[in-house]
mmCIF file of N, CA and C in Angstrom:
data_model
loop_
_atom_site.group_PDB
_atom_site.id
_atom_site.type_symbol
_atom_site.label_atom_id
_atom_site.label_comp_id
_atom_site.label_asym_id
_atom_site.label_seq_id
_atom_site.Cartn_x
_atom_site.Cartn_y
_atom_site.Cartn_z
ATOM 1 N N MET A 431 0.841 -1.172 0.000
ATOM 2 C CA MET A 431 0.000 0.000 0.000
ATOM 3 C C MET A 431 0.888 1.237 0.000
ATOM 4 N N TRP A 432 0.554 2.187 -0.855
ATOM 5 C CA TRP A 432 1.325 3.419 -0.946
ATOM 6 C C TRP A 432 0.847 4.387 0.135
ATOM 7 N N PRO A 433 1.764 5.008 0.868
ATOM 8 C CA PRO A 433 1.359 5.958 1.912
ATOM 9 C C PRO A 433 0.547 7.118 1.326
ATOM 10 N N THR A 434 -0.510 7.501 2.003
ATOM 11 C CA THR A 434 -1.388 8.551 1.482
ATOM 12 C C THR A 434 -0.692 9.899 1.363
ATOM 13 N N SER A 435 0.319 10.120 2.151
ATOM 14 C CA SER A 435 1.025 11.403 2.089
ATOM 15 C C SER A 435 2.190 11.396 1.097
ATOM 16 N N ALA A 436 2.483 10.243 0.513
ATOM 17 C CA ALA A 436 3.617 10.140 -0.410
ATOM 18 C C ALA A 436 3.221 10.639 -1.801
ATOM 19 N N PRO A 437 4.159 11.248 -2.516
ATOM 20 C CA PRO A 437 3.851 11.741 -3.859
ATOM 21 C C PRO A 437 3.709 10.587 -4.857
ATOM 22 N N LEU A 438 2.955 10.841 -5.910
ATOM 23 C CA LEU A 438 2.809 9.855 -6.982
ATOM 24 C C LEU A 438 3.935 10.101 -7.987
ATOM 25 N N ASN A 439 5.128 9.730 -7.561
ATOM 26 C CA ASN A 439 6.333 9.981 -8.339
ATOM 27 C C ASN A 439 6.750 8.729 -9.113
ATOM 28 N N ALA A 440 7.952 8.741 -9.640
ATOM 29 C CA ALA A 440 8.445 7.608 -10.423
ATOM 30 C C ALA A 440 8.473 6.321 -9.602
ATOM 31 N N SER A 441 8.784 6.418 -8.323
ATOM 32 C CA SER A 441 8.791 5.227 -7.463
ATOM 33 C C SER A 441 7.396 4.626 -7.356
ATOM 34 N N PHE A 442 6.394 5.484 -7.262
ATOM 35 C CA PHE A 442 5.012 5.008 -7.213
ATOM 36 C C PHE A 442 4.674 4.243 -8.485
ATOM 37 N N TRP A 443 4.943 4.854 -9.641
ATOM 38 C CA TRP A 443 4.582 4.217 -10.906
ATOM 39 C C TRP A 443 5.400 2.954 -11.153
ATOM 40 N N ALA A 444 6.633 2.908 -10.692
ATOM 41 C CA ALA A 444 7.422 1.677 -10.799
ATOM 42 C C ALA A 444 6.767 0.574 -9.979
ATOM 43 N N SER A 445 6.296 0.918 -8.799
ATOM 44 C CA SER A 445 5.609 -0.056 -7.947
ATOM 45 C C SER A 445 4.309 -0.535 -8.589
ATOM 46 N N VAL A 446 3.553 0.398 -9.157
ATOM 47 C CA VAL A 446 2.289 0.041 -9.821
ATOM 48 C C VAL A 446 2.542 -0.913 -10.983
ATOM 49 N N THR A 447 3.505 -0.576 -11.831
ATOM 50 C CA THR A 447 3.742 -1.425 -12.999
ATOM 51 C C THR A 447 4.370 -2.766 -12.617
ATOM 52 N N ASP A 448 5.170 -2.803 -11.564
ATOM 53 C CA ASP A 448 5.678 -4.094 -11.071
ATOM 54 C C ASP A 448 4.513 -4.981 -10.642
ATOM 55 N N GLU A 449 3.564 -4.392 -9.935
ATOM 56 C CA GLU A 449 2.394 -5.151 -9.484
ATOM 57 C C GLU A 449 1.538 -5.582 -10.670
ATOM 58 N N MET A 450 1.435 -4.738 -11.679
ATOM 59 C CA MET A 450 0.681 -5.105 -12.883
ATOM 60 C C MET A 450 1.298 -6.322 -13.572
ATOM 61 N N LEU A 451 2.621 -6.357 -13.632
ATOM 62 C CA LEU A 451 3.282 -7.510 -14.250
ATOM 63 C C LEU A 451 3.072 -8.773 -13.426
ATOM 64 N N ALA A 452 3.012 -8.620 -12.116
ATOM 65 C CA ALA A 452 2.783 -9.775 -11.239
ATOM 66 C C ALA A 452 1.330 -10.242 -11.302
ATOM 67 N N ARG A 453 0.417 -9.300 -11.562
ATOM 68 C CA ARG A 453 -1.022 -9.613 -11.600
ATOM 69 C C ARG A 453 -1.630 -9.023 -12.873
ATOM 70 N N PRO A 454 -1.545 -9.755 -13.990
ATOM 71 C CA PRO A 454 -2.026 -9.235 -15.279
ATOM 72 C C PRO A 454 -3.481 -8.765 -15.270
ATOM 73 N N SER A 455 -4.282 -9.246 -14.338
ATOM 74 C CA SER A 455 -5.672 -8.780 -14.273
ATOM 75 C C SER A 455 -5.730 -7.273 -13.998
ATOM 76 N N LEU A 456 -4.701 -6.724 -13.347
ATOM 77 C CA LEU A 456 -4.648 -5.277 -13.114
ATOM 78 C C LEU A 456 -4.456 -4.512 -14.423
ATOM 79 N N ILE A 457 -3.672 -5.082 -15.326
ATOM 80 C CA ILE A 457 -3.472 -4.446 -16.629
ATOM 81 C C ILE A 457 -4.791 -4.440 -17.394
ATOM 82 N N ASP A 458 -5.515 -5.555 -17.331
ATOM 83 C CA ASP A 458 -6.810 -5.637 -18.006
ATOM 84 C C ASP A 458 -7.801 -4.639 -17.409
ATOM 85 N N ALA A 459 -7.808 -4.508 -16.089
ATOM 86 C CA ALA A 459 -8.706 -3.553 -15.429
ATOM 87 C C ALA A 459 -8.337 -2.120 -15.818
ATOM 88 N N PHE A 460 -7.051 -1.836 -15.907
ATOM 89 C CA PHE A 460 -6.607 -0.508 -16.328
ATOM 90 C C PHE A 460 -7.122 -0.203 -17.728
ATOM 91 N N ARG A 461 -7.012 -1.160 -18.633
ATOM 92 C CA ARG A 461 -7.464 -0.952 -20.019
ATOM 93 C C ARG A 461 -8.962 -0.687 -20.064
ATOM 94 N N THR A 462 -9.726 -1.442 -19.294
ATOM 95 C CA THR A 462 -11.178 -1.247 -19.266
ATOM 96 C C THR A 462 -11.512 0.164 -18.813
ATOM 97 N N ARG A 463 -10.858 0.607 -17.768
ATOM 98 C CA ARG A 463 -11.142 1.947 -17.253
ATOM 99 C C ARG A 463 -10.589 3.038 -18.161
ATOM 100 N N GLN A 464 -9.461 2.767 -18.781
ATOM 101 C CA GLN A 464 -8.888 3.726 -19.720
ATOM 102 C C GLN A 464 -9.856 3.950 -20.885
ATOM 103 N N GLY A 465 -10.554 2.894 -21.268
ATOM 104 C CA GLY A 465 -11.544 2.985 -22.339
ATOM 105 C C GLY A 465 -12.920 3.389 -21.851
ATOM 106 N N ARG A 466 -13.008 3.787 -20.589
ATOM 107 C CA ARG A 466 -14.251 4.272 -19.970
ATOM 108 C C ARG A 466 -15.385 3.258 -20.072
ATOM 109 N N ASN A 467 -15.039 1.983 -19.925
ATOM 110 C CA ASN A 467 -16.004 0.879 -19.952
ATOM 111 C C ASN A 467 -16.795 0.813 -21.251
ATOM 112 N N SER A 468 -16.241 1.355 -22.314
ATOM 113 C CA SER A 468 -16.914 1.327 -23.611
ATOM 114 C C SER A 468 -17.006 -0.106 -24.129
ATOM 115 N N PRO A 469 -18.113 -0.461 -24.784
ATOM 116 C CA PRO A 469 -18.199 -1.791 -25.388
ATOM 117 C C PRO A 469 -17.183 -1.970 -26.516
ATOM 118 N N ARG A 470 -16.633 -0.868 -27.012
ATOM 119 C CA ARG A 470 -15.617 -0.963 -28.068
ATOM 120 C C ARG A 470 -14.239 -1.303 -27.509
ATOM 121 N N THR A 471 -14.065 -1.208 -26.203
ATOM 122 C CA THR A 471 -12.782 -1.541 -25.585
ATOM 123 C C THR A 471 -12.665 -3.052 -25.501
ATOM 124 N N LYS A 472 -11.718 -3.576 -26.240
ATOM 125 C CA LYS A 472 -11.513 -5.026 -26.300
ATOM 126 C C LYS A 472 -10.445 -5.453 -25.296
ATOM 127 N N PRO A 473 -10.530 -6.696 -24.827
ATOM 128 C CA PRO A 473 -9.478 -7.205 -23.936
ATOM 129 C C PRO A 473 -8.137 -7.263 -24.677
ATOM 130 N N PHE A 474 -7.072 -7.271 -23.918
ATOM 131 C CA PHE A 474 -5.763 -7.424 -24.541
ATOM 132 C C PHE A 474 -5.711 -8.760 -25.268
ATOM 133 N N PRO A 475 -5.201 -8.770 -26.498
ATOM 134 C CA PRO A 475 -5.182 -10.009 -27.270
ATOM 135 C C PRO A 475 -4.084 -10.984 -26.856
ATOM 136 N N SER A 476 -3.090 -10.511 -26.104
ATOM 137 C CA SER A 476 -1.955 -11.382 -25.781
ATOM 138 C C SER A 476 -1.163 -10.819 -24.608
ATOM 139 N N ASP A 477 -0.277 -11.665 -24.085
ATOM 140 C CA ASP A 477 0.640 -11.197 -23.040
ATOM 141 C C ASP A 477 1.589 -10.135 -23.593
ATOM 142 N N GLU A 478 1.927 -10.255 -24.879
ATOM 143 C CA GLU A 478 2.794 -9.250 -25.504
ATOM 144 C C GLU A 478 2.130 -7.871 -25.462
ATOM 145 N N ALA A 479 0.825 -7.833 -25.675
ATOM 146 C CA ALA A 479 0.090 -6.564 -25.615
ATOM 147 C C ALA A 479 0.101 -6.002 -24.192
ATOM 148 N N ARG A 480 -0.021 -6.879 -23.204
ATOM 149 C CA ARG A 480 0.043 -6.424 -21.808
ATOM 150 C C ARG A 480 1.430 -5.864 -21.490
ATOM 151 N N GLN A 481 2.459 -6.555 -21.959
ATOM 152 C CA GLN A 481 3.833 -6.085 -21.744
ATOM 153 C C GLN A 481 4.038 -4.720 -22.403
ATOM 154 N N ALA A 482 3.467 -4.548 -23.591
ATOM 155 C CA ALA A 482 3.582 -3.267 -24.293
ATOM 156 C C ALA A 482 2.904 -2.159 -23.492
ATOM 157 N N GLN A 483 1.741 -2.444 -22.906
ATOM 158 C CA GLN A 483 1.036 -1.438 -22.104
ATOM 159 C C GLN A 483 1.906 -0.982 -20.931
ATOM 160 N N VAL A 484 2.530 -1.934 -20.256
ATOM 161 C CA VAL A 484 3.408 -1.583 -19.134
ATOM 162 C C VAL A 484 4.603 -0.774 -19.646
ATOM 163 N N CYS A 485 5.136 -1.149 -20.780
ATOM 164 C CA CYS A 485 6.251 -0.400 -21.368
ATOM 165 C C CYS A 485 5.831 1.035 -21.649
ATOM 166 N N TYR A 486 4.640 1.229 -22.224
ATOM 167 C CA TYR A 486 4.143 2.585 -22.490
ATOM 168 C C TYR A 486 4.034 3.377 -21.190
ATOM 169 N N MET A 487 3.499 2.742 -20.157
ATOM 170 C CA MET A 487 3.321 3.430 -18.882
ATOM 171 C C MET A 487 4.665 3.814 -18.267
ATOM 172 N N ARG A 488 5.646 2.967 -18.432
ATOM 173 C CA ARG A 488 6.963 3.226 -17.848
ATOM 174 C C ARG A 488 7.785 4.215 -18.664
ATOM 175 N N SER A 489 7.434 4.392 -19.909
ATOM 176 C CA SER A 489 8.274 5.200 -20.797
ATOM 177 C C SER A 489 8.343 6.664 -20.384
ATOM 178 N N GLY A 490 7.248 7.232 -19.952
ATOM 179 C CA GLY A 490 7.260 8.611 -19.477
ATOM 180 C C GLY A 490 7.223 9.676 -20.551
ATOM 181 N N SER A 491 7.430 9.320 -21.798
ATOM 182 C CA SER A 491 7.343 10.306 -22.881
ATOM 183 C C SER A 491 7.054 9.585 -24.189
ATOM 184 N N SER A 492 6.573 10.336 -25.159
ATOM 185 C CA SER A 492 6.273 9.715 -26.450
ATOM 186 C C SER A 492 7.548 9.258 -27.152
ATOM 187 N N VAL A 493 8.643 9.957 -26.917
ATOM 188 C CA VAL A 493 9.906 9.585 -27.550
ATOM 189 C C VAL A 493 10.374 8.223 -27.045
ATOM 190 N N THR A 494 10.421 8.036 -25.729
ATOM 191 C CA THR A 494 10.858 6.734 -25.212
ATOM 192 C C THR A 494 9.772 5.680 -25.414
ATOM 193 N N GLY A 495 8.516 6.100 -25.491
ATOM 194 C CA GLY A 495 7.432 5.157 -25.775
ATOM 195 C C GLY A 495 7.563 4.522 -27.146
ATOM 196 N N GLN A 496 8.239 5.200 -28.068
ATOM 197 C CA GLN A 496 8.448 4.638 -29.403
ATOM 198 C C GLN A 496 9.385 3.442 -29.375
ATOM 199 N N MET A 497 10.102 3.260 -28.278
ATOM 200 C CA MET A 497 10.975 2.091 -28.143
ATOM 201 C C MET A 497 10.199 0.860 -27.685
ATOM 202 N N CYS A 498 8.943 1.057 -27.291
ATOM 203 C CA CYS A 498 8.088 -0.056 -26.869
ATOM 204 C C CYS A 498 7.527 -0.764 -28.101
ATOM 205 N N PRO A 499 7.072 -2.019 -27.938
ATOM 206 C CA PRO A 499 6.415 -2.693 -29.061
ATOM 207 C C PRO A 499 5.252 -1.840 -29.568
ATOM 208 N N GLN A 500 5.142 -1.699 -30.864
ATOM 209 C CA GLN A 500 4.127 -0.831 -31.459
ATOM 210 C C GLN A 500 2.878 -1.620 -31.852
ATOM 211 N N GLY A 501 1.777 -0.886 -31.984
ATOM 212 C CA GLY A 501 0.531 -1.483 -32.443
ATOM 213 C C GLY A 501 -0.450 -1.814 -31.342
ATOM 214 N N TYR A 502 -0.122 -1.473 -30.105
ATOM 215 C CA TYR A 502 -1.000 -1.802 -28.981
ATOM 216 C C TYR A 502 -1.493 -0.562 -28.249
ATOM 217 N N GLY A 503 -1.254 0.621 -28.797
ATOM 218 C CA GLY A 503 -1.536 1.850 -28.082
ATOM 219 C C GLY A 503 -2.992 2.245 -27.983
ATOM 220 N N SER A 504 -3.801 1.885 -28.971
ATOM 221 C CA SER A 504 -5.185 2.345 -28.972
ATOM 222 C C SER A 504 -6.070 1.444 -28.132
ATOM 223 N N VAL A 505 -6.907 2.059 -27.330
ATOM 224 C CA VAL A 505 -7.811 1.299 -26.467
ATOM 225 C C VAL A 505 -8.997 0.767 -27.257
ATOM 226 N N GLN A 506 -9.472 1.531 -28.232
ATOM 227 C CA GLN A 506 -10.699 1.174 -28.932
ATOM 228 C C GLN A 506 -10.493 0.963 -30.423
ATOM 229 N N SER A 507 -9.390 0.371 -30.797
ATOM 230 C CA SER A 507 -9.170 0.137 -32.226
ATOM 231 C C SER A 507 -9.702 -1.207 -32.641
#
């Protein structure tokens, strides 16, 4: 559990994404909410897509995000 008074800094996001990798259902839940529960939001098609999502989250910028596997960025494609 993250302390309520602690900032949501890089350490926080590293912890979140580590937990997502340990529990892939968290990645799926994130995608559902990111797509605002739209019926057009499809589940991740593969573990590779889940890994790409975590890579995007960890990248911190569009430039470093381009080093992640491509083709998994859209929630409702």
